[in-house]
Amino acid sequence: MASASLFKSSAVLDKSDFFKGQSLRQPSACVGRRNAVAPSALTVRAGSYADELVKTAKSIATPGRGIMAMDESNATCGKRLASIGLENTEANRQAYRTLLVSAPGLGNYVSGAILFEETLYQSTVDGKKIVDILAEQNIIPGIKTDKGLVPLAGSNDESWCQGLDGLSSRSAAYYQQGARFCKWRTVVSIPNGPSALAVKEAAWGLARYAAISQDNGLVPIVEPEILLDGEHGIERTFEVAQQVWAEVFFYLAQNNVMYEGILLKPSMVTPGAECKERNTPEQVADYTLKLLNRRIPPAVPGIMFLSGGQSEVEATLNLNAMNQSPNPWHVSFSYARALQNTCLKTWGGRPENVKAAQDALLTRAKANSLAQLGKYTGEGESDESKEGMYVKNYSY
């Protein structure tokens, strides 16, 4: 958690000037400050990795491709395995991860894979390094670098994300192991406020992580997930998302993060999971694109949406609706359960089901590839793929 002295220094760049017209209620800044720190005049990170960061980000944000998130902690992976009757052993985790990365042709639809630390250093059941298998598929390896959520003291029963201590040395080691991008997830809860403290903590932590990651050659995925928990409607989600992303980009700028060398992993703008009024994919797309246009600089190369507990089909339909009209970004996916749920159930831990499970994974990957191109129709989807996967207070 950032110290109070660090937050006091934020007066160097006043949010009421940087995000004109936004209702963040920050203290007024001294006259003339805006001209001194306009976005075009900011000194951005241009170290030895600058060109490589841009190249990596653009490689991930290629047409018809997205990210497969397989970075669940060992404990969460154990919950997945338990759902199909398997023990949480390294051998079972290895078998499942081998199934995923070795699916033939996965690289046609997936450009990056986020790994847990164990997976980055792990081999397949055949003894090949997982990072090498991904490279053969033209999939860039990524790594989860945060250390998980913990209670945020002084908040309304909210969380903050730990892991900044030692991040630089860990990131350098991950780069040496073959990772070229990374992911840091923090969360914002609408039913719990969100409090100004929680939003500021989330934004500051993401900005420090992003700066440290770029210094070590890793493209940072910036992910402030707005949880689905709650009975609120889509308007309330939109309001909170605007506040969160304004705060995030304010602190990214303060930390001299190079926008061309990052990727975003936002939540789609949807109603709360317990809201009685549901919205169509077209409405979700309208609100979400409105948010992007109001808050996200066009310099950011890729918007890789999380699914956040939506069903496999729902996540794909919403992504497809967002790609029905041109926009300045690569609007794509970074899905975990929304890519793997049917695959996992089809596998069931049985060797004879591996091919069928890989086919299920490829079906979902292809569907989302089509959605990224705005060409998904939703025809022929199974009932299982339409089942919701919302889990209250989801953490991993």
mmCIF file of C-alpha atoms in Angstrom:
data_model
loop_
_atom_site.group_PDB
_atom_site.id
_atom_site.type_symbol
_atom_site.label_atom_id
_atom_site.label_comp_id
_atom_site.label_asym_id
_atom_site.label_seq_id
_atom_site.Cartn_x
_atom_site.Cartn_y
_atom_site.Cartn_z
ATOM 1 C CA MET A 1 0.000 0.000 0.000
ATOM 2 C CA ALA A 2 1.370 3.416 -0.898
ATOM 3 C CA SER A 3 2.271 5.723 1.942
ATOM 4 C CA ALA A 4 0.421 8.930 2.788
ATOM 5 C CA SER A 5 3.455 10.970 1.789
ATOM 6 C CA LEU A 6 3.332 9.475 -1.683
ATOM 7 C CA PHE A 7 -0.306 10.394 -2.085
ATOM 8 C CA LYS A 8 0.373 13.949 -0.914
ATOM 9 C CA SER A 9 2.873 14.298 -3.734
ATOM 10 C CA SER A 10 0.045 13.788 -6.238
ATOM 11 C CA ALA A 11 -0.485 17.547 -6.292
ATOM 12 C CA VAL A 12 2.284 17.656 -8.908
ATOM 13 C CA LEU A 13 -0.382 16.687 -11.433
ATOM 14 C CA ASP A 14 -3.885 17.861 -10.611
ATOM 15 C CA LYS A 15 -6.686 15.528 -11.685
ATOM 16 C CA SER A 16 -9.175 18.345 -12.125
ATOM 17 C CA ASP A 17 -6.947 19.608 -14.921
ATOM 18 C CA PHE A 18 -5.727 16.307 -16.351
ATOM 19 C CA PHE A 19 -9.241 14.838 -16.627
ATOM 20 C CA LYS A 20 -11.270 17.959 -17.335
ATOM 21 C CA GLY A 21 -14.906 17.705 -16.341
ATOM 22 C CA GLN A 22 -14.605 14.579 -14.203
ATOM 23 C CA SER A 23 -16.164 14.435 -10.753
ATOM 24 C CA LEU A 24 -13.176 13.327 -8.706
ATOM 25 C CA ARG A 25 -13.300 16.303 -6.311
ATOM 26 C CA GLN A 26 -9.563 16.745 -5.954
ATOM 27 C CA PRO A 27 -8.017 19.831 -4.298
ATOM 28 C CA SER A 28 -7.430 22.684 -6.727
ATOM 29 C CA ALA A 29 -3.925 23.003 -8.150
ATOM 30 C CA CYS A 30 -1.761 26.083 -8.535
ATOM 31 C CA VAL A 31 -2.260 28.270 -11.598
ATOM 32 C CA GLY A 32 -0.329 27.205 -14.673
ATOM 33 C CA ARG A 33 0.227 23.637 -13.557
ATOM 34 C CA ARG A 34 -1.693 22.170 -16.498
ATOM 35 C CA ASN A 35 0.690 23.584 -19.061
ATOM 36 C CA ALA A 36 3.653 22.159 -17.176
ATOM 37 C CA VAL A 37 2.347 18.620 -17.169
ATOM 38 C CA ALA A 38 0.107 18.239 -20.210
ATOM 39 C CA PRO A 39 0.070 14.620 -21.403
ATOM 40 C CA SER A 40 2.011 15.503 -24.560
ATOM 41 C CA ALA A 41 4.780 17.004 -22.421
ATOM 42 C CA LEU A 42 5.113 14.138 -19.960
ATOM 43 C CA THR A 43 8.490 12.454 -19.908
ATOM 44 C CA VAL A 44 7.645 8.820 -20.544
ATOM 45 C CA ARG A 45 9.778 5.780 -19.969
ATOM 46 C CA ALA A 46 12.173 5.307 -22.875
ATOM 47 C CA GLY A 47 14.694 2.877 -21.467
ATOM 48 C CA SER A 48 16.470 0.032 -23.160
ATOM 49 C CA TYR A 49 13.234 -1.995 -23.419
ATOM 50 C CA ALA A 50 11.034 0.708 -24.979
ATOM 51 C CA ASP A 51 11.027 -0.632 -28.544
ATOM 52 C CA GLU A 52 10.611 -4.210 -27.378
ATOM 53 C CA LEU A 53 7.668 -3.287 -25.135
ATOM 54 C CA VAL A 54 5.829 -1.680 -28.027
ATOM 55 C CA LYS A 55 6.566 -4.649 -30.287
ATOM 56 C CA THR A 56 5.337 -7.144 -27.690
ATOM 57 C CA ALA A 57 2.127 -5.229 -27.035
ATOM 58 C CA LYS A 58 1.386 -4.969 -30.746
ATOM 59 C CA SER A 59 2.143 -8.663 -31.254
ATOM 60 C CA ILE A 60 -0.414 -9.605 -28.617
ATOM 61 C CA ALA A 61 -2.964 -7.181 -30.053
ATOM 62 C CA THR A 62 -3.155 -8.792 -33.500
ATOM 63 C CA PRO A 63 -6.446 -9.246 -35.405
ATOM 64 C CA GLY A 64 -8.514 -12.267 -34.450
ATOM 65 C CA ARG A 65 -6.416 -13.158 -31.424
ATOM 66 C CA GLY A 66 -6.560 -12.649 -27.673
ATOM 67 C CA ILE A 67 -5.158 -13.911 -24.390
ATOM 68 C CA MET A 68 -5.755 -17.172 -22.558
ATOM 69 C CA ALA A 69 -5.565 -16.546 -18.812
ATOM 70 C CA MET A 70 -4.291 -19.701 -17.101
ATOM 71 C CA ASP A 71 -2.700 -17.942 -14.140
ATOM 72 C CA GLU A 72 -4.855 -19.280 -11.321
ATOM 73 C CA SER A 73 -2.887 -19.856 -8.146
ATOM 74 C CA ASN A 74 -2.282 -23.459 -7.163
ATOM 75 C CA ALA A 75 -5.066 -23.173 -4.590
ATOM 76 C CA THR A 76 -7.583 -21.914 -7.159
ATOM 77 C CA CYS A 77 -6.432 -24.463 -9.696
ATOM 78 C CA GLY A 78 -7.164 -27.016 -7.003
ATOM 79 C CA LYS A 79 -10.762 -25.811 -6.831
ATOM 80 C CA ARG A 80 -11.042 -26.273 -10.594
ATOM 81 C CA LEU A 81 -9.651 -29.794 -10.339
ATOM 82 C CA ALA A 82 -11.922 -30.620 -7.400
ATOM 83 C CA SER A 83 -14.934 -29.721 -9.562
ATOM 84 C CA ILE A 84 -14.074 -32.733 -11.753
ATOM 85 C CA GLY A 85 -13.058 -35.004 -8.893
ATOM 86 C CA LEU A 86 -9.260 -34.626 -9.057
ATOM 87 C CA GLU A 87 -6.786 -34.034 -6.242
ATOM 88 C CA ASN A 88 -4.796 -30.820 -6.212
ATOM 89 C CA THR A 89 -1.384 -32.309 -6.996
ATOM 90 C CA GLU A 90 1.399 -30.904 -9.149
ATOM 91 C CA ALA A 91 1.007 -33.857 -11.504
ATOM 92 C CA ASN A 92 -2.692 -33.096 -12.076
ATOM 93 C CA ARG A 93 -2.018 -29.385 -12.519
ATOM 94 C CA GLN A 94 0.734 -30.267 -14.988
ATOM 95 C CA ALA A 95 -1.563 -32.573 -16.940
ATOM 96 C CA TYR A 96 -4.259 -29.928 -17.257
ATOM 97 C CA ARG A 97 -1.844 -27.176 -18.250
ATOM 98 C CA THR A 98 -0.234 -29.501 -20.798
ATOM 99 C CA LEU A 99 -3.668 -30.124 -22.314
ATOM 100 C CA LEU A 100 -4.242 -26.378 -22.689
ATOM 101 C CA VAL A 101 -0.938 -25.236 -24.199
ATOM 102 C CA SER A 102 -0.604 -28.193 -26.579
ATOM 103 C CA ALA A 103 -4.037 -27.870 -28.208
ATOM 104 C CA PRO A 104 -3.217 -28.032 -31.957
ATOM 105 C CA GLY A 105 -3.679 -24.692 -33.702
ATOM 106 C CA LEU A 106 -4.373 -22.717 -30.510
ATOM 107 C CA GLY A 107 -1.994 -20.017 -31.715
ATOM 108 C CA ASN A 108 -4.380 -19.181 -34.554
ATOM 109 C CA TYR A 109 -6.704 -17.642 -31.976
ATOM 110 C CA VAL A 110 -4.515 -16.931 -28.939
ATOM 111 C CA SER A 111 -1.556 -14.543 -29.001
ATOM 112 C CA GLY A 112 -0.601 -14.616 -25.319
ATOM 113 C CA ALA A 113 -0.986 -16.905 -22.307
ATOM 114 C CA ILE A 114 -0.815 -15.652 -18.716
ATOM 115 C CA LEU A 115 0.905 -18.223 -16.498
ATOM 116 C CA PHE A 116 1.212 -18.761 -12.774
ATOM 117 C CA GLU A 117 4.812 -18.839 -11.482
ATOM 118 C CA GLU A 118 4.804 -22.641 -11.177
ATOM 119 C CA THR A 119 3.707 -22.941 -14.806
ATOM 120 C CA LEU A 120 6.373 -20.565 -16.122
ATOM 121 C CA TYR A 121 9.052 -22.916 -14.816
ATOM 122 C CA GLN A 122 7.118 -26.118 -15.474
ATOM 123 C CA SER A 123 7.477 -28.733 -18.204
ATOM 124 C CA THR A 124 4.714 -30.668 -19.911
ATOM 125 C CA VAL A 125 4.032 -34.315 -19.172
ATOM 126 C CA ASP A 126 6.287 -35.074 -22.161
ATOM 127 C CA GLY A 127 9.186 -33.174 -20.612
ATOM 128 C CA LYS A 128 9.111 -30.099 -22.853
ATOM 129 C CA LYS A 129 9.217 -26.655 -21.298
ATOM 130 C CA ILE A 130 5.793 -25.039 -21.336
ATOM 131 C CA VAL A 131 7.295 -21.732 -22.503
ATOM 132 C CA ASP A 132 8.825 -23.572 -25.472
ATOM 133 C CA ILE A 133 5.497 -25.193 -26.374
ATOM 134 C CA LEU A 134 3.873 -21.759 -26.341
ATOM 135 C CA ALA A 135 6.640 -20.342 -28.536
ATOM 136 C CA GLU A 136 6.073 -23.132 -31.052
ATOM 137 C CA GLN A 137 2.413 -22.066 -31.179
ATOM 138 C CA ASN A 138 3.452 -18.414 -31.685
ATOM 139 C CA ILE A 139 1.951 -17.585 -28.282
ATOM 140 C CA ILE A 140 3.809 -15.102 -26.072
ATOM 141 C CA PRO A 141 4.251 -16.249 -22.446
ATOM 142 C CA GLY A 142 3.078 -13.911 -19.695
ATOM 143 C CA ILE A 143 3.204 -14.112 -15.908
ATOM 144 C CA LYS A 144 0.976 -13.174 -12.975
ATOM 145 C CA THR A 145 3.144 -10.991 -10.722
ATOM 146 C CA ASP A 146 0.769 -9.817 -8.003
ATOM 147 C CA LYS A 147 0.622 -11.638 -4.668
ATOM 148 C CA GLY A 148 -3.124 -11.588 -4.212
ATOM 149 C CA LEU A 149 -5.766 -9.579 -2.386
ATOM 150 C CA VAL A 150 -5.711 -8.727 1.318
ATOM 151 C CA PRO A 151 -8.022 -6.584 3.493
ATOM 152 C CA LEU A 152 -7.532 -2.825 3.120
ATOM 153 C CA ALA A 153 -7.292 -1.249 6.568
ATOM 154 C CA GLY A 154 -9.460 1.844 6.975
ATOM 155 C CA SER A 155 -11.822 0.928 4.154
ATOM 156 C CA ASN A 156 -15.381 -0.331 3.942
ATOM 157 C CA ASP A 157 -14.443 -4.035 4.085
ATOM 158 C CA GLU A 158 -12.523 -3.672 0.791
ATOM 159 C CA SER A 159 -9.286 -5.153 -0.547
ATOM 160 C CA TRP A 160 -5.943 -4.094 -1.934
ATOM 161 C CA CYS A 161 -3.410 -6.064 -3.948
ATOM 162 C CA GLN A 162 0.003 -6.883 -2.482
ATOM 163 C CA GLY A 163 3.232 -7.766 -4.273
ATOM 164 C CA LEU A 164 5.235 -4.592 -4.938
ATOM 165 C CA ASP A 165 7.996 -5.688 -2.540
ATOM 166 C CA GLY A 166 10.586 -7.549 -4.571
ATOM 167 C CA LEU A 167 8.676 -7.036 -7.822
ATOM 168 C CA SER A 168 11.660 -5.666 -9.741
ATOM 169 C CA SER A 169 13.900 -8.664 -9.066
ATOM 170 C CA ARG A 170 11.056 -11.119 -9.691
ATOM 171 C CA SER A 171 10.209 -9.407 -12.972
ATOM 172 C CA ALA A 172 13.819 -9.572 -14.128
ATOM 173 C CA ALA A 173 13.873 -13.306 -13.364
ATOM 174 C CA TYR A 174 10.601 -13.867 -15.205
ATOM 175 C CA TYR A 175 11.999 -12.064 -18.244
ATOM 176 C CA GLN A 176 15.041 -14.343 -18.204
ATOM 177 C CA GLN A 177 12.706 -17.348 -18.089
ATOM 178 C CA GLY A 178 10.931 -16.199 -21.254
ATOM 179 C CA ALA A 179 7.983 -14.094 -20.053
ATOM 180 C CA ARG A 180 7.400 -10.932 -22.075
ATOM 181 C CA PHE A 181 4.273 -9.541 -20.449
ATOM 182 C CA CYS A 182 2.691 -9.669 -17.022
ATOM 183 C CA LYS A 183 -0.577 -9.217 -15.187
ATOM 184 C CA TRP A 184 -1.613 -7.566 -11.909
ATOM 185 C CA ARG A 185 -5.217 -7.849 -10.759
ATOM 186 C CA THR A 186 -6.828 -5.692 -8.142
ATOM 187 C CA VAL A 187 -10.555 -5.345 -7.518
ATOM 188 C CA VAL A 188 -13.171 -2.695 -6.813
ATOM 189 C CA SER A 189 -16.461 -3.581 -5.122
ATOM 190 C CA ILE A 190 -19.522 -1.476 -5.918
ATOM 191 C CA PRO A 191 -21.689 -2.712 -3.000
ATOM 192 C CA ASN A 192 -18.917 -1.630 -0.624
ATOM 193 C CA GLY A 193 -18.769 1.917 -1.991
ATOM 194 C CA PRO A 194 -16.332 1.899 -3.515
ATOM 195 C CA SER A 195 -14.482 4.126 -1.078
ATOM 196 C CA ALA A 196 -12.130 6.812 -2.357
ATOM 197 C CA LEU A 197 -9.348 5.058 -0.440
ATOM 198 C CA ALA A 198 -9.916 1.739 -2.225
ATOM 199 C CA VAL A 199 -10.007 3.343 -5.672
ATOM 200 C CA LYS A 200 -6.849 5.351 -4.986
ATOM 201 C CA GLU A 201 -5.026 2.307 -3.613
ATOM 202 C CA ALA A 202 -6.001 0.219 -6.650
ATOM 203 C CA ALA A 203 -4.863 2.903 -9.090
ATOM 204 C CA TRP A 204 -1.593 3.648 -7.304
ATOM 205 C CA GLY A 205 -0.656 -0.012 -6.973
ATOM 206 C CA LEU A 206 -1.352 -0.663 -10.642
ATOM 207 C CA ALA A 207 0.730 2.338 -11.680
ATOM 208 C CA ARG A 208 3.746 1.339 -9.579
ATOM 209 C CA TYR A 209 3.517 -2.230 -10.865
ATOM 210 C CA ALA A 210 3.304 -1.001 -14.471
ATOM 211 C CA ALA A 211 6.357 1.235 -14.141
ATOM 212 C CA ILE A 212 8.440 -1.491 -12.475
ATOM 213 C CA SER A 213 7.368 -4.052 -15.085
ATOM 214 C CA GLN A 214 8.319 -1.843 -18.021
ATOM 215 C CA ASP A 215 11.721 -1.184 -16.448
ATOM 216 C CA ASN A 216 12.305 -4.934 -16.555
ATOM 217 C CA GLY A 217 11.101 -5.593 -20.108
ATOM 218 C CA LEU A 218 7.592 -6.865 -19.331
ATOM 219 C CA VAL A 219 4.473 -5.363 -20.911
ATOM 220 C CA PRO A 220 2.109 -4.775 -17.982
ATOM 221 C CA ILE A 221 -1.544 -5.742 -18.200
ATOM 222 C CA VAL A 222 -3.383 -3.193 -16.075
ATOM 223 C CA GLU A 223 -6.430 -4.832 -14.471
ATOM 224 C CA PRO A 224 -8.686 -3.034 -12.000
ATOM 225 C CA GLU A 225 -11.569 -5.518 -12.016
ATOM 226 C CA ILE A 226 -14.953 -4.116 -11.044
ATOM 227 C CA LEU A 227 -16.613 -7.099 -9.414
ATOM 228 C CA LEU A 228 -20.044 -8.263 -10.563
ATOM 229 C CA ASP A 229 -21.285 -8.403 -6.978
ATOM 230 C CA GLY A 230 -24.425 -6.363 -6.297
ATOM 231 C CA GLU A 231 -27.948 -5.439 -7.337
ATOM 232 C CA HIS A 232 -26.957 -2.197 -9.100
ATOM 233 C CA GLY A 233 -27.840 -1.427 -12.702
ATOM 234 C CA ILE A 234 -25.552 -0.778 -15.638
ATOM 235 C CA GLU A 235 -25.575 3.008 -15.080
ATOM 236 C CA ARG A 236 -23.991 2.603 -11.666
ATOM 237 C CA THR A 237 -21.289 0.338 -13.083
ATOM 238 C CA PHE A 238 -20.589 2.941 -15.764
ATOM 239 C CA GLU A 239 -20.303 5.700 -13.159
ATOM 240 C CA VAL A 240 -17.853 3.735 -11.010
ATOM 241 C CA ALA A 241 -15.818 2.573 -14.012
ATOM 242 C CA GLN A 242 -15.337 6.170 -15.145
ATOM 243 C CA GLN A 243 -14.002 7.105 -11.713
ATOM 244 C CA VAL A 244 -11.692 4.088 -11.521
ATOM 245 C CA TRP A 245 -10.152 4.539 -14.972
ATOM 246 C CA ALA A 246 -9.678 8.289 -14.454
ATOM 247 C CA GLU A 247 -7.727 7.525 -11.291
ATOM 248 C CA VAL A 248 -5.727 4.732 -12.953
ATOM 249 C CA PHE A 249 -4.540 6.863 -15.867
ATOM 250 C CA PHE A 250 -3.763 9.770 -13.583
ATOM 251 C CA TYR A 251 -1.306 7.636 -11.619
ATOM 252 C CA LEU A 252 0.037 5.873 -14.715
ATOM 253 C CA ALA A 253 0.979 9.327 -16.021
ATOM 254 C CA GLN A 254 2.572 10.317 -12.704
ATOM 255 C CA ASN A 255 4.717 7.194 -12.836
ATOM 256 C CA ASN A 256 5.849 7.893 -16.407
ATOM 257 C CA VAL A 257 4.346 4.684 -17.759
ATOM 258 C CA MET A 258 4.608 4.419 -21.539
ATOM 259 C CA TYR A 259 1.056 3.920 -22.797
ATOM 260 C CA GLU A 260 2.195 2.294 -26.050
ATOM 261 C CA GLY A 261 3.773 -0.474 -24.006
ATOM 262 C CA ILE A 262 0.827 -1.520 -21.835
ATOM 263 C CA LEU A 263 -2.345 -3.567 -22.260
ATOM 264 C CA LEU A 264 -5.587 -3.067 -20.353
ATOM 265 C CA LYS A 265 -7.809 -5.761 -18.870
ATOM 266 C CA PRO A 266 -11.034 -3.992 -17.916
ATOM 267 C CA SER A 267 -14.376 -5.346 -16.859
ATOM 268 C CA MET A 268 -17.172 -4.939 -19.363
ATOM 269 C CA VAL A 269 -19.790 -2.435 -18.258
ATOM 270 C CA THR A 270 -22.617 -4.716 -17.133
ATOM 271 C CA PRO A 271 -25.256 -4.607 -14.386
ATOM 272 C CA GLY A 272 -24.567 -6.305 -11.065
ATOM 273 C CA ALA A 273 -25.029 -10.056 -11.030
ATOM 274 C CA GLU A 274 -28.104 -9.745 -8.800
ATOM 275 C CA CYS A 275 -29.733 -6.930 -10.776
ATOM 276 C CA LYS A 276 -33.179 -7.949 -12.045
ATOM 277 C CA GLU A 277 -32.835 -5.905 -15.224
ATOM 278 C CA ARG A 278 -30.508 -7.543 -17.743
ATOM 279 C CA ASN A 279 -28.982 -5.773 -20.720
ATOM 280 C CA THR A 280 -28.492 -6.916 -24.291
ATOM 281 C CA PRO A 281 -25.020 -7.352 -25.802
ATOM 282 C CA GLU A 282 -25.673 -4.196 -27.812
ATOM 283 C CA GLN A 283 -26.381 -2.199 -24.640
ATOM 284 C CA VAL A 284 -23.304 -3.612 -22.891
ATOM 285 C CA ALA A 285 -21.208 -2.705 -25.932
ATOM 286 C CA ASP A 286 -22.646 0.817 -26.044
ATOM 287 C CA TYR A 287 -21.831 1.547 -22.398
ATOM 288 C CA THR A 288 -18.431 -0.121 -22.555
ATOM 289 C CA LEU A 289 -17.303 1.673 -25.705
ATOM 290 C CA LYS A 290 -18.557 4.956 -24.258
ATOM 291 C CA LEU A 291 -16.345 4.300 -21.239
ATOM 292 C CA LEU A 292 -13.317 3.541 -23.421
ATOM 293 C CA ASN A 293 -13.794 6.688 -25.481
ATOM 294 C CA ARG A 294 -14.088 8.861 -22.383
ATOM 295 C CA ARG A 295 -11.183 7.426 -20.428
ATOM 296 C CA ILE A 296 -8.686 5.403 -22.510
ATOM 297 C CA PRO A 297 -6.000 7.109 -24.645
ATOM 298 C CA PRO A 298 -5.819 5.818 -28.247
ATOM 299 C CA ALA A 299 -2.088 5.172 -27.703
ATOM 300 C CA VAL A 300 -2.971 2.048 -25.701
ATOM 301 C CA PRO A 301 -2.663 -0.805 -28.248
ATOM 302 C CA GLY A 302 -4.941 -3.451 -26.735
ATOM 303 C CA ILE A 303 -8.073 -3.689 -24.597
ATOM 304 C CA MET A 304 -8.231 -7.315 -23.460
ATOM 305 C CA PHE A 305 -11.520 -7.737 -21.588
ATOM 306 C CA LEU A 306 -11.997 -10.085 -18.657
ATOM 307 C CA SER A 307 -15.154 -12.170 -18.549
ATOM 308 C CA GLY A 308 -15.768 -11.721 -14.828
ATOM 309 C CA GLY A 309 -18.125 -14.628 -14.261
ATOM 310 C CA GLN A 310 -20.206 -14.277 -17.413
ATOM 311 C CA SER A 311 -21.124 -17.455 -19.257
ATOM 312 C CA GLU A 312 -18.875 -18.500 -22.121
ATOM 313 C CA VAL A 313 -21.454 -17.435 -24.703
ATOM 314 C CA GLU A 314 -22.388 -14.188 -22.957
ATOM 315 C CA ALA A 315 -18.761 -13.051 -22.860
ATOM 316 C CA THR A 316 -18.373 -13.853 -26.551
ATOM 317 C CA LEU A 317 -21.611 -12.117 -27.573
ATOM 318 C CA ASN A 318 -20.668 -8.957 -25.689
ATOM 319 C CA LEU A 319 -17.197 -8.893 -27.239
ATOM 320 C CA ASN A 320 -18.681 -9.389 -30.698
ATOM 321 C CA ALA A 321 -21.098 -6.485 -30.203
ATOM 322 C CA MET A 322 -18.183 -4.196 -29.309
ATOM 323 C CA ASN A 323 -16.477 -5.030 -32.595
ATOM 324 C CA GLN A 324 -19.407 -4.121 -34.814
ATOM 325 C CA SER A 325 -18.037 -0.628 -35.340
ATOM 326 C CA PRO A 326 -14.496 0.746 -35.741
ATOM 327 C CA ASN A 327 -12.583 1.994 -32.714
ATOM 328 C CA PRO A 328 -8.966 3.082 -32.169
ATOM 329 C CA TRP A 329 -7.980 0.011 -30.126
ATOM 330 C CA HIS A 330 -7.663 -3.728 -30.556
ATOM 331 C CA VAL A 331 -10.721 -4.800 -28.540
ATOM 332 C CA SER A 332 -10.259 -8.441 -27.602
ATOM 333 C CA PHE A 333 -10.351 -10.996 -24.794
ATOM 334 C CA SER A 334 -8.289 -12.215 -21.866
ATOM 335 C CA TYR A 335 -10.490 -15.023 -20.618
ATOM 336 C CA ALA A 336 -9.907 -17.837 -18.157
ATOM 337 C CA ARG A 337 -13.130 -19.653 -17.261
ATOM 338 C CA ALA A 338 -14.900 -18.281 -20.360
ATOM 339 C CA LEU A 339 -12.376 -20.200 -22.478
ATOM 340 C CA GLN A 340 -11.789 -23.235 -20.291
ATOM 341 C CA ASN A 341 -14.991 -24.179 -18.485
ATOM 342 C CA THR A 342 -16.379 -26.614 -21.058
ATOM 343 C CA CYS A 343 -12.858 -27.842 -21.815
ATOM 344 C CA LEU A 344 -12.254 -28.739 -18.163
ATOM 345 C CA LYS A 345 -15.558 -30.568 -17.785
ATOM 346 C CA THR A 346 -15.021 -32.453 -21.033
ATOM 347 C CA TRP A 347 -11.585 -33.614 -19.903
ATOM 348 C CA GLY A 348 -12.679 -34.821 -16.482
ATOM 349 C CA GLY A 349 -9.099 -35.868 -15.717
ATOM 350 C CA ARG A 350 -9.219 -38.804 -18.158
ATOM 351 C CA PRO A 351 -6.447 -39.292 -20.743
ATOM 352 C CA GLU A 352 -8.918 -40.637 -23.313
ATOM 353 C CA ASN A 353 -10.793 -37.299 -23.185
ATOM 354 C CA VAL A 354 -7.810 -35.048 -23.933
ATOM 355 C CA LYS A 355 -8.584 -34.606 -27.630
ATOM 356 C CA ALA A 356 -12.258 -33.873 -26.998
ATOM 357 C CA ALA A 357 -11.294 -31.358 -24.307
ATOM 358 C CA GLN A 358 -8.816 -29.651 -26.636
ATOM 359 C CA ASP A 359 -11.500 -29.501 -29.315
ATOM 360 C CA ALA A 360 -13.790 -27.773 -26.805
ATOM 361 C CA LEU A 361 -11.051 -25.263 -26.007
ATOM 362 C CA LEU A 362 -10.452 -24.587 -29.696
ATOM 363 C CA THR A 363 -14.191 -24.114 -30.271
ATOM 364 C CA ARG A 364 -14.304 -21.384 -27.627
ATOM 365 C CA ALA A 365 -11.033 -19.816 -28.796
ATOM 366 C CA LYS A 366 -12.290 -19.690 -32.374
ATOM 367 C CA ALA A 367 -15.618 -18.205 -31.276
ATOM 368 C CA ASN A 368 -13.821 -15.391 -29.469
ATOM 369 C CA SER A 369 -11.477 -14.914 -32.403
ATOM 370 C CA LEU A 370 -14.532 -14.367 -34.592
ATOM 371 C CA ALA A 371 -15.973 -12.013 -31.954
ATOM 372 C CA GLN A 372 -12.780 -9.960 -32.027
ATOM 373 C CA LEU A 373 -13.363 -9.570 -35.765
ATOM 374 C CA GLY A 374 -17.073 -8.834 -35.250
ATOM 375 C CA LYS A 375 -18.092 -12.013 -37.108
ATOM 376 C CA TYR A 376 -19.469 -14.258 -34.343
ATOM 377 C CA THR A 377 -23.064 -15.445 -34.829
ATOM 378 C CA GLY A 378 -23.685 -17.568 -31.740
ATOM 379 C CA GLU A 379 -25.062 -20.450 -33.787
ATOM 380 C CA GLY A 380 -24.658 -24.032 -32.585
ATOM 381 C CA GLU A 381 -23.605 -23.224 -29.018
ATOM 382 C CA SER A 382 -24.203 -25.889 -26.377
ATOM 383 C CA ASP A 383 -26.406 -25.365 -23.333
ATOM 384 C CA GLU A 384 -23.367 -25.862 -21.106
ATOM 385 C CA SER A 385 -21.571 -22.928 -22.703
ATOM 386 C CA LYS A 386 -24.500 -20.690 -21.775
ATOM 387 C CA GLU A 387 -24.287 -21.422 -18.051
ATOM 388 C CA GLY A 388 -23.211 -18.466 -15.892
ATOM 389 C CA MET A 389 -20.028 -18.733 -13.819
ATOM 390 C CA TYR A 390 -20.527 -15.883 -11.360
ATOM 391 C CA VAL A 391 -18.961 -16.439 -7.925
ATOM 392 C CA LYS A 392 -19.597 -13.825 -5.246
ATOM 393 C CA ASN A 393 -16.449 -12.040 -3.974
ATOM 394 C CA TYR A 394 -14.393 -13.988 -6.522
ATOM 395 C CA SER A 395 -10.673 -14.095 -5.776
ATOM 396 C CA TYR A 396 -7.843 -16.339 -6.895
#
